[in-house]
Amino acid sequence: MLKLDVARLKRAPGDSARFELLAESLPPLELQGELLEFSGPVKAVLNVANTGSALTVEGEASGRIKLNCSRCLDPFDYPFTVSVQETYTPVPDGGEETVPFSGDVLDITPEVLKSIILSLPMKAVCRMDCLGLCPGCGHNLNEGRCRCEGEDVDPRLSVLKNLIKGRERPE
Ligand SMILES: [Zn+2]
Ligand SMILES: [Zn+2]
């Protein structure tokens, strides 16, 4: 978890401090029913300032998360760097744009995870020149050519396609 000890800072209006955090194992992110695992620690470098009425947190979080390539469907490590910018106000104060907190520890994990989710691409590719899957036989073309180059569909696959069609047709 990404937690900041603000015991001293919250009693020092006008003061600020720099934090470097390393979260070894964050729980997987849930995105559209899918669980995305982090493939390593998440690092955060943050500046926290006491404005007198609130604590502002500003900085960056970075790490790697496992995504599936939208072209070849293989899982790969996607490196991310997101900016973090939040204002925390002690309960019972607080406004609409701020996150309430109590005690001496600021848990910024939910806000960082939200930023990471927002930064993920809709269609991630394992590499810019990923060749994807052959539309004919489904072979991963990054691993070499398949046999159906120049033909529309592998004859064995067309048999399979007809089978699937037959199954889909209501009897
Ligand atoms: Zn790929
Ligand atoms: Zn093929």
XYZ file of C-alpha atoms and ligand atoms in Angstrom:
173
model
C 0.000 0.000 0.000
C 1.091 3.563 -0.589
C 0.977 5.259 2.799
C 2.488 8.519 3.944
C 3.343 9.248 7.560
C 2.221 12.847 7.963
C 2.361 13.021 11.761
C 4.916 15.830 11.749
C 3.798 17.585 8.576
C 0.156 17.933 9.549
C 1.219 19.944 12.601
C 3.446 22.248 10.570
C 1.405 24.679 8.443
C 3.398 26.077 5.533
C 5.850 23.195 5.604
C 6.365 20.548 2.944
C 8.155 17.230 2.631
C 9.319 14.855 -0.078
C 8.343 11.186 0.074
C 9.683 8.218 -1.856
C 7.575 5.111 -1.539
C 7.889 1.607 -2.886
C 4.785 -0.575 -2.696
C 6.054 -4.123 -3.119
C 2.759 -5.836 -3.777
C -0.377 -3.943 -4.632
C -3.538 -5.996 -5.148
C -4.530 -6.505 -8.799
C -6.471 -3.740 -10.497
C -10.010 -4.507 -11.521
C -10.884 -3.183 -14.939
C -14.089 -4.129 -16.743
C -14.347 -7.431 -14.888
C -10.719 -8.310 -15.560
C -8.001 -8.487 -12.920
C -4.722 -6.867 -13.950
C -1.661 -7.905 -11.948
C 1.219 -5.591 -11.229
C 4.462 -7.152 -12.372
C 6.669 -5.551 -9.769
C 6.615 -2.823 -7.158
C 4.934 0.534 -7.713
C 7.173 3.477 -6.987
C 5.908 6.900 -5.987
C 7.845 10.144 -5.617
C 5.710 12.803 -4.003
C 5.827 16.261 -2.563
C 3.389 16.845 0.280
C 2.625 20.357 1.475
C 0.616 21.607 4.414
C -1.413 24.585 3.154
C -2.804 25.325 6.592
C -6.209 23.814 5.889
C -5.243 20.795 3.818
C -2.411 18.536 2.696
C -1.678 18.629 -1.026
C 0.029 15.645 -2.595
C 1.798 16.061 -5.929
C 4.108 13.809 -7.819
C 4.409 10.670 -9.893
C 3.800 6.968 -9.538
C 5.350 4.397 -11.866
C 5.531 0.666 -12.329
C 4.587 -2.186 -14.631
C 1.280 -3.942 -15.067
C 0.356 -7.044 -17.064
C -1.937 -6.351 -20.000
C -3.032 -8.536 -22.883
C -1.996 -7.359 -26.331
C -5.057 -6.396 -28.365
C -3.438 -7.751 -31.556
C -1.731 -11.033 -30.606
C -3.560 -11.552 -27.264
C -0.304 -12.405 -25.453
C 0.230 -10.925 -21.987
C 3.013 -8.371 -21.678
C 4.394 -5.895 -19.142
C 3.062 -2.408 -19.732
C 5.176 0.320 -18.111
C 3.217 3.268 -16.742
C 3.977 6.618 -15.178
C 1.061 8.615 -13.855
C 0.900 11.970 -12.219
C -0.659 12.155 -8.778
C -2.397 15.289 -7.621
C -4.773 15.209 -4.676
C -5.824 17.386 -1.787
C -6.539 15.752 1.551
C -8.435 17.465 4.320
C -8.737 16.199 7.874
C -12.235 15.106 8.870
C -14.641 16.693 9.737
C -13.541 19.553 7.444
C -13.275 18.968 3.763
C -14.783 20.172 0.549
C -16.104 18.549 -2.554
C -12.815 18.334 -4.393
C -10.811 16.904 -1.546
C -10.294 13.483 0.007
C -10.996 13.229 3.748
C -8.470 11.628 6.069
C -7.991 11.100 9.774
C -5.025 10.163 11.918
C -1.359 10.528 11.040
C -1.228 8.268 8.005
C -2.359 9.232 4.532
C -3.297 6.195 2.448
C -3.103 7.420 -1.131
C -3.483 3.938 -2.678
C -7.091 4.372 -3.939
C -6.299 7.651 -5.698
C -3.110 6.289 -7.278
C -4.914 3.161 -8.507
C -7.603 5.382 -10.026
C -4.953 7.406 -11.879
C -3.372 4.205 -13.194
C -6.719 2.889 -14.468
C -7.382 6.177 -16.271
C -3.945 6.067 -17.901
C -4.277 2.573 -19.388
C -4.786 2.461 -23.163
C -8.059 1.047 -24.511
C -6.134 -1.095 -26.953
C -2.679 -1.951 -25.720
C -0.132 -3.528 -28.037
C 2.852 -5.552 -26.847
C 5.063 -3.633 -29.284
C 4.486 -1.063 -32.003
C 5.137 -3.562 -34.797
C 3.188 -6.470 -33.317
C 1.990 -8.538 -36.276
C -1.043 -9.930 -34.494
C -2.843 -13.133 -35.324
C -3.443 -14.535 -38.806
C -7.118 -13.942 -39.606
C -7.142 -17.278 -41.412
C -5.706 -19.722 -38.883
C -5.198 -17.705 -35.712
C -1.436 -18.297 -35.684
C 0.606 -15.692 -33.805
C 2.494 -14.042 -36.669
C 5.185 -12.696 -34.295
C 6.369 -16.298 -34.055
C 6.778 -16.634 -37.819
C 4.613 -17.022 -40.868
C 1.820 -19.493 -41.129
C 0.960 -21.583 -44.161
C -2.065 -19.667 -45.324
C -0.218 -16.697 -46.771
C -1.796 -15.675 -50.066
C -4.893 -17.739 -49.457
C -7.982 -16.474 -47.827
C -8.600 -19.204 -45.348
C -6.874 -22.381 -44.304
C -8.997 -25.241 -45.700
C -8.884 -26.997 -42.335
C -10.191 -23.838 -40.722
C -13.046 -23.478 -43.195
C -14.208 -26.919 -42.088
C -14.072 -25.659 -38.515
C -15.915 -22.478 -39.457
C -18.706 -24.486 -41.056
C -18.930 -26.573 -37.912
C -19.258 -23.465 -35.786
C -21.818 -22.001 -38.167
C -23.799 -25.221 -37.989
C -23.748 -25.050 -34.220
C -24.909 -21.459 -34.139
C -27.807 -22.064 -36.472
C -30.989 -22.750 -34.529
C -32.349 -26.196 -35.337
Zn 1.124 -8.342 -29.599
Zn -2.644 -18.366 -41.100
